[in-house]
CSV table of N, CA and C in Angstrom, one decimal:
chain,number,residue,atom,x,y,z
O,1,GLY,N,0.8,-1.2,0.0
O,1,GLY,CA,0.0,0.0,0.0
O,1,GLY,C,0.9,1.3,0.0
O,2,ALA,N,2.0,1.2,0.7
O,2,ALA,CA,2.9,2.4,0.8
O,2,ALA,C,3.4,2.7,-0.6
O,3,ARG,N,3.8,1.7,-1.4
O,3,ARG,CA,4.3,2.0,-2.7
O,3,ARG,C,3.2,2.6,-3.6
O,4,GLU,N,2.0,2.1,-3.5
O,4,GLU,CA,0.9,2.7,-4.3
O,4,GLU,C,0.6,4.1,-3.9
O,5,ALA,N,0.6,4.4,-2.6
O,5,ALA,CA,0.3,5.8,-2.1
O,5,ALA,C,1.5,6.7,-2.5
O,6,GLY,N,2.7,6.2,-2.4
O,6,GLY,CA,3.8,7.1,-2.8
O,6,GLY,C,4.4,7.9,-1.7
O,7,ARG,N,5.5,8.5,-2.0
O,7,ARG,CA,6.2,9.3,-1.0
O,7,ARG,C,5.4,10.6,-0.6
O,8,ASN,N,4.7,11.2,-1.5
O,8,ASN,CA,3.9,12.4,-1.1
O,8,ASN,C,3.0,12.1,0.1
O,9,TYR,N,2.3,11.0,0.0
O,9,TYR,CA,1.4,10.6,1.1
O,9,TYR,C,2.1,10.5,2.4
O,10,CYS,N,3.2,9.8,2.4
O,10,CYS,CA,4.0,9.7,3.7
O,10,CYS,C,4.5,11.0,4.1
O,11,SER,N,5.0,11.8,3.2
O,11,SER,CA,5.6,13.1,3.6
O,11,SER,C,4.6,14.0,4.3
O,12,THR,N,3.3,13.9,4.0
O,12,THR,CA,2.3,14.8,4.6
O,12,THR,C,2.1,14.4,6.1
O,13,HIS,N,2.4,13.1,6.4
O,13,HIS,CA,2.2,12.7,7.8
O,13,HIS,C,3.4,12.8,8.7
O,14,LEU,N,4.6,13.0,8.1
O,14,LEU,CA,5.8,13.1,8.9
O,14,LEU,C,5.9,14.2,9.9
O,15,PRO,N,5.4,15.4,9.6
O,15,PRO,CA,5.5,16.5,10.7
O,15,PRO,C,4.6,16.1,11.9
O,16,ALA,N,3.4,15.6,11.7
O,16,ALA,CA,2.6,15.2,12.9
O,16,ALA,C,3.3,14.1,13.7
O,17,LEU,N,3.9,13.2,13.0
O,17,LEU,CA,4.6,12.1,13.7
O,17,LEU,C,5.8,12.6,14.5
O,18,ALA,N,6.5,13.5,13.9
O,18,ALA,CA,7.6,14.2,14.6
O,18,ALA,C,7.2,15.0,15.8
O,19,GLU,N,6.0,15.6,15.7
O,19,GLU,CA,5.4,16.4,16.8
O,19,GLU,C,5.1,15.5,18.0
O,20,VAL,N,4.4,14.4,17.7
O,20,VAL,CA,4.0,13.4,18.7
O,20,VAL,C,5.3,12.8,19.3
O,21,ARG,N,6.3,12.4,18.6
O,21,ARG,CA,7.5,11.8,19.1
O,21,ARG,C,8.2,12.8,20.1
O,22,SER,N,8.3,14.1,19.7
O,22,SER,CA,8.9,15.1,20.5
O,22,SER,C,8.1,15.3,21.8
O,23,PHE,N,6.8,15.4,21.7
O,23,PHE,CA,6.0,15.6,22.9
O,23,PHE,C,6.2,14.4,23.8
O,24,ALA,N,6.1,13.2,23.3
O,24,ALA,CA,6.2,12.0,24.1
O,24,ALA,C,7.6,11.9,24.8
O,25,GLN,N,8.7,12.2,24.1
O,25,GLN,CA,10.0,12.3,24.7
O,25,GLN,C,10.1,13.3,25.8
O,26,SER,N,9.5,14.4,25.6
O,26,SER,CA,9.5,15.5,26.6
O,26,SER,C,8.8,15.0,27.8
O,27,GLU,N,7.6,14.5,27.7
O,27,GLU,CA,6.8,14.0,28.8
O,27,GLU,C,7.5,12.9,29.5
O,28,LEU,N,8.0,11.9,28.8
O,28,LEU,CA,8.7,10.8,29.4
O,28,LEU,C,9.9,11.2,30.2
O,29,LYS,N,10.6,12.3,29.8
O,29,LYS,CA,11.8,12.8,30.5
O,29,LYS,C,11.4,13.2,31.9
O,30,THR,N,10.1,13.5,32.1
O,30,THR,CA,9.7,14.0,33.5
O,30,THR,C,9.7,12.8,34.5
O,31,ILE,N,9.7,11.6,34.0
O,31,ILE,CA,9.8,10.4,34.8
O,31,ILE,C,11.1,9.6,34.6
O,32,ALA,N,12.1,10.3,34.3
O,32,ALA,CA,13.4,9.6,34.1
O,32,ALA,C,13.9,8.9,35.3
O,33,ASP,N,13.4,9.3,36.5
O,33,ASP,CA,13.8,8.6,37.7
O,33,ASP,C,13.1,7.2,37.8
O,34,LEU,N,12.0,7.0,37.0
O,34,LEU,CA,11.3,5.8,37.0
O,34,LEU,C,11.5,4.9,35.9
O,35,CYS,N,12.0,5.4,34.8
O,35,CYS,CA,12.3,4.6,33.6
O,35,CYS,C,13.3,5.2,32.7
O,36,GLU,N,14.0,4.4,31.9
O,36,GLU,CA,14.9,4.8,30.9
O,36,GLU,C,14.1,4.9,29.6
O,37,VAL,N,14.3,6.0,28.9
O,37,VAL,CA,13.6,6.2,27.6
O,37,VAL,C,14.6,6.4,26.5
O,38,PRO,N,15.0,5.4,25.8
O,38,PRO,CA,15.9,5.6,24.7
O,38,PRO,C,15.2,6.4,23.6
O,39,LYS,N,16.0,7.1,22.8
O,39,LYS,CA,15.5,7.9,21.7
O,39,LYS,C,14.9,7.0,20.7
O,40,ALA,N,13.8,7.5,20.0
O,40,ALA,CA,13.1,6.8,19.0
O,40,ALA,C,13.2,7.6,17.7
O,41,GLU,N,14.4,7.6,17.1
O,41,GLU,CA,14.7,8.5,16.0
O,41,GLU,C,13.8,8.1,14.8
O,42,GLY,N,13.6,6.9,14.4
O,42,GLY,CA,12.8,6.5,13.3
O,42,GLY,C,11.7,5.6,13.6
O,43,ALA,N,11.6,5.1,14.8
O,43,ALA,CA,10.6,4.2,15.2
O,43,ALA,C,9.2,4.9,15.4
O,44,PHE,N,8.2,4.1,15.6
O,44,PHE,CA,6.9,4.6,15.9
O,44,PHE,C,6.5,4.1,17.3
O,45,TYR,N,7.5,3.8,18.1
O,45,TYR,CA,7.3,3.4,19.5
O,45,TYR,C,8.5,3.7,20.3
O,46,PHE,N,8.3,3.6,21.7
O,46,PHE,CA,9.4,3.7,22.6
O,46,PHE,C,9.4,2.3,23.3
O,47,LEU,N,10.6,2.0,23.7
O,47,LEU,CA,10.8,0.7,24.5
O,47,LEU,C,11.4,1.2,25.9
O,48,LEU,N,10.5,1.3,26.8
O,48,LEU,CA,10.8,1.9,28.1
O,48,LEU,C,11.4,0.8,29.0
O,49,ARG,N,12.4,1.0,29.7
O,49,ARG,CA,12.9,0.1,30.7
O,49,ARG,C,12.5,0.7,32.1
O,50,VAL,N,11.6,0.1,32.7
O,50,VAL,CA,10.9,0.6,33.9
O,50,VAL,C,11.6,0.0,35.1
O,51,GLN,N,11.9,0.8,36.1
O,51,GLN,CA,12.5,0.4,37.4
O,51,GLN,C,11.3,0.0,38.3
O,52,SER,N,11.1,-1.3,38.3
O,52,SER,CA,10.0,-1.9,39.1
O,52,SER,C,10.2,-3.3,39.4
O,53,ASP,N,9.7,-3.7,40.5
O,53,ASP,CA,9.7,-5.2,40.9
O,53,ASP,C,8.5,-5.9,40.3
O,54,LYS,N,7.6,-5.2,39.7
O,54,LYS,CA,6.4,-5.8,39.1
O,54,LYS,C,6.9,-6.5,37.8
O,55,THR,N,6.2,-7.5,37.4
O,55,THR,CA,6.4,-8.0,36.0
O,55,THR,C,5.8,-7.0,35.0
O,56,PRO,N,6.3,-7.1,33.8
O,56,PRO,CA,5.7,-6.2,32.8
O,56,PRO,C,4.2,-6.4,32.6
O,57,LEU,N,3.8,-7.6,32.7
O,57,LEU,CA,2.4,-7.9,32.5
O,57,LEU,C,1.6,-7.3,33.7
O,58,GLU,N,2.1,-7.4,34.9
O,58,GLU,CA,1.4,-6.8,36.0
O,58,GLU,C,1.2,-5.3,35.8
O,59,LEU,N,2.3,-4.7,35.4
O,59,LEU,CA,2.3,-3.3,35.2
O,59,LEU,C,1.4,-2.9,34.1
O,60,VAL,N,1.4,-3.6,33.0
O,60,VAL,CA,0.5,-3.3,31.9
O,60,VAL,C,-1.0,-3.4,32.3
O,61,GLU,N,-1.3,-4.5,33.1
O,61,GLU,CA,-2.7,-4.7,33.5
O,61,GLU,C,-3.1,-3.6,34.4
O,62,GLN,N,-2.3,-3.1,35.3
O,62,GLN,CA,-2.6,-2.0,36.2
O,62,GLN,C,-2.8,-0.7,35.4
O,63,LEU,N,-1.9,-0.5,34.4
O,63,LEU,CA,-2.1,0.7,33.6
O,63,LEU,C,-3.4,0.7,32.9
O,64,VAL,N,-3.8,-0.4,32.4
O,64,VAL,CA,-5.1,-0.5,31.6
O,64,VAL,C,-6.3,-0.3,32.6
O,65,ARG,N,-6.3,-1.1,33.7
O,65,ARG,CA,-7.4,-1.0,34.6
O,65,ARG,C,-7.6,0.3,35.3
O,66,GLU,N,-6.4,0.9,35.8
O,66,GLU,CA,-6.5,2.1,36.6
O,66,GLU,C,-6.3,3.4,35.9
O,67,HIS,N,-5.7,3.3,34.7
O,67,HIS,CA,-5.4,4.6,34.1
O,67,HIS,C,-5.8,4.7,32.6
O,68,GLY,N,-6.4,3.6,32.1
O,68,GLY,CA,-7.0,3.7,30.8
O,68,GLY,C,-6.0,3.8,29.6
O,69,VAL,N,-4.8,3.3,29.8
O,69,VAL,CA,-3.8,3.3,28.8
O,69,VAL,C,-3.1,2.0,28.7
O,70,ALA,N,-2.8,1.6,27.4
O,70,ALA,CA,-2.3,0.3,27.2
O,70,ALA,C,-0.9,0.4,26.6
O,71,ALA,N,-0.1,-0.6,27.0
O,71,ALA,CA,1.3,-0.8,26.5
O,71,ALA,C,1.5,-2.3,26.3
O,72,ILE,N,2.5,-2.7,25.7
O,72,ILE,CA,2.8,-4.1,25.5
O,72,ILE,C,4.0,-4.5,26.3
O,73,PRO,N,3.8,-5.6,27.1
O,73,PRO,CA,5.0,-6.1,27.9
O,73,PRO,C,6.2,-6.4,27.0
O,74,GLY,N,7.3,-6.0,27.5
O,74,GLY,CA,8.6,-6.3,26.7
O,74,GLY,C,8.8,-7.8,26.6
O,75,THR,N,8.3,-8.6,27.5
O,75,THR,CA,8.5,-10.1,27.4
O,75,THR,C,7.9,-10.6,26.1
O,76,THR,N,6.9,-9.9,25.5
O,76,THR,CA,6.4,-10.3,24.2
O,76,THR,C,7.5,-10.4,23.2
O,77,PHE,N,8.5,-9.5,23.3
O,77,PHE,CA,9.6,-9.4,22.4
O,77,PHE,C,10.9,-10.1,22.9
O,78,GLY,N,10.7,-10.9,23.9
O,78,GLY,CA,11.8,-11.7,24.5
O,78,GLY,C,12.7,-11.0,25.4
O,79,LEU,N,12.3,-9.8,25.9
O,79,LEU,CA,13.2,-9.0,26.7
O,79,LEU,C,13.0,-9.4,28.2
O,80,GLN,N,14.1,-9.5,28.9
O,80,GLN,CA,14.2,-9.8,30.3
O,80,GLN,C,14.1,-8.5,31.1
O,81,GLY,N,13.5,-8.5,32.2
O,81,GLY,CA,13.3,-7.3,33.0
O,81,GLY,C,12.0,-6.6,32.7
O,82,CYS,N,11.8,-5.4,33.3
O,82,CYS,CA,10.5,-4.7,33.1
O,82,CYS,C,10.6,-3.7,32.0
O,83,TYR,N,10.3,-4.1,30.8
O,83,TYR,CA,10.2,-3.3,29.7
O,83,TYR,C,8.8,-3.1,29.2
O,84,LEU,N,8.5,-2.0,28.7
O,84,LEU,CA,7.1,-1.7,28.1
O,84,LEU,C,7.4,-1.1,26.7
O,85,ARG,N,6.6,-1.6,25.7
O,85,ARG,CA,6.6,-1.1,24.4
O,85,ARG,C,5.4,-0.1,24.3
O,86,VAL,N,5.7,1.1,24.0
O,86,VAL,CA,4.6,2.1,23.9
O,86,VAL,C,4.6,2.7,22.5
O,87,SER,N,3.5,2.3,21.8
O,87,SER,CA,3.4,2.8,20.4
O,87,SER,C,2.7,4.1,20.3
O,88,TYR,N,3.1,4.9,19.3
O,88,TYR,CA,2.4,6.2,19.1
O,88,TYR,C,2.2,6.5,17.7
O,89,GLY,N,2.7,5.7,16.8
O,89,GLY,CA,2.7,6.1,15.3
O,89,GLY,C,1.4,6.1,14.7
O,90,ALA,N,0.4,5.3,15.2
O,90,ALA,CA,-0.9,5.2,14.5
O,90,ALA,C,-1.9,6.2,15.1
O,91,LEU,N,-1.5,7.0,16.0
O,91,LEU,CA,-2.4,7.9,16.7
O,91,LEU,C,-2.4,9.3,16.2
O,92,GLN,N,-3.5,9.9,16.2
O,92,GLN,CA,-3.6,11.3,15.9
O,92,GLN,C,-2.9,12.1,17.0
O,93,PRO,N,-2.4,13.3,16.8
O,93,PRO,CA,-1.6,14.0,17.8
O,93,PRO,C,-2.4,14.2,19.1
O,94,LEU,N,-3.7,14.5,19.1
O,94,LEU,CA,-4.5,14.8,20.3
O,94,LEU,C,-4.6,13.5,21.1
O,95,ALA,N,-4.9,12.4,20.4
O,95,ALA,CA,-5.0,11.1,21.1
O,95,ALA,C,-3.7,10.6,21.7
O,96,ALA,N,-2.6,10.9,21.0
O,96,ALA,CA,-1.3,10.5,21.5
O,96,ALA,C,-0.9,11.3,22.7
O,97,ARG,N,-1.3,12.6,22.7
O,97,ARG,CA,-1.0,13.4,23.9
O,97,ARG,C,-1.8,12.9,25.1
O,98,GLU,N,-3.1,12.6,24.9
O,98,GLU,CA,-3.9,12.0,25.9
O,98,GLU,C,-3.3,10.7,26.5
O,99,GLY,N,-2.9,9.9,25.6
O,99,GLY,CA,-2.4,8.6,26.0
O,99,GLY,C,-1.1,8.7,26.7
O,100,ILE,N,-0.2,9.5,26.2
O,100,ILE,CA,1.1,9.7,26.9
O,100,ILE,C,0.9,10.3,28.3
O,101,GLY,N,0.0,11.3,28.3
O,101,GLY,CA,-0.3,11.9,29.6
O,101,GLY,C,-0.8,10.8,30.6
O,102,ARG,N,-1.7,9.9,30.2
O,102,ARG,CA,-2.2,8.9,31.1
O,102,ARG,C,-1.1,7.9,31.5
O,103,LEU,N,-0.2,7.6,30.5
O,103,LEU,CA,0.9,6.7,30.8
O,103,LEU,C,1.8,7.3,31.8
O,104,VAL,N,2.2,8.5,31.7
O,104,VAL,CA,3.1,9.2,32.6
O,104,VAL,C,2.5,9.3,34.0
O,105,GLN,N,1.2,9.7,34.0
O,105,GLN,CA,0.6,9.8,35.3
O,105,GLN,C,0.4,8.5,36.0
O,106,GLY,N,0.1,7.5,35.2
O,106,GLY,CA,-0.1,6.1,35.7
O,106,GLY,C,1.2,5.6,36.2
O,107,LEU,N,2.3,5.7,35.5
O,107,LEU,CA,3.6,5.2,36.0
O,107,LEU,C,4.0,6.0,37.3
O,108,LYS,N,3.7,7.3,37.4
O,108,LYS,CA,4.0,8.0,38.6
O,108,LYS,C,3.2,7.5,39.8
O,109,THR,N,2.0,7.2,39.5
O,109,THR,CA,1.1,6.7,40.6
O,109,THR,C,1.5,5.3,41.0
O,110,ILE,N,1.7,4.5,40.1
O,110,ILE,CA,2.0,3.1,40.4
O,110,ILE,C,3.4,2.9,41.0
O,111,LEU,N,4.4,3.6,40.5
O,111,LEU,CA,5.8,3.3,40.9
O,111,LEU,C,6.3,4.2,42.1
O,112,ARG,N,5.6,5.2,42.4
O,112,ARG,CA,6.1,6.1,43.5
O,112,ARG,C,5.4,5.8,44.8
């Protein structure tokens, strides 16, 4: 589908994607004491290394139930430790801002 749509289609979406990535990085920096956030230069997701004794699945379940935000446990990708994959590429900027806000607030509440 991408080849049929062509570069022009993709180019129109890059500024919004960059805006969301920048916002997410900025918000996630506010909880740098709770998790490591590697740069996501070209990806559509962040792979957070969370400082927690909880399993990634426990943390994800709590985020969904108590804060209305979803992430994918890093164990899904074979990672050891408490990693969360947080995708943002398919979201509109307002939805991404809302989701990142819930994620940051949820991690602050759960981990502090």
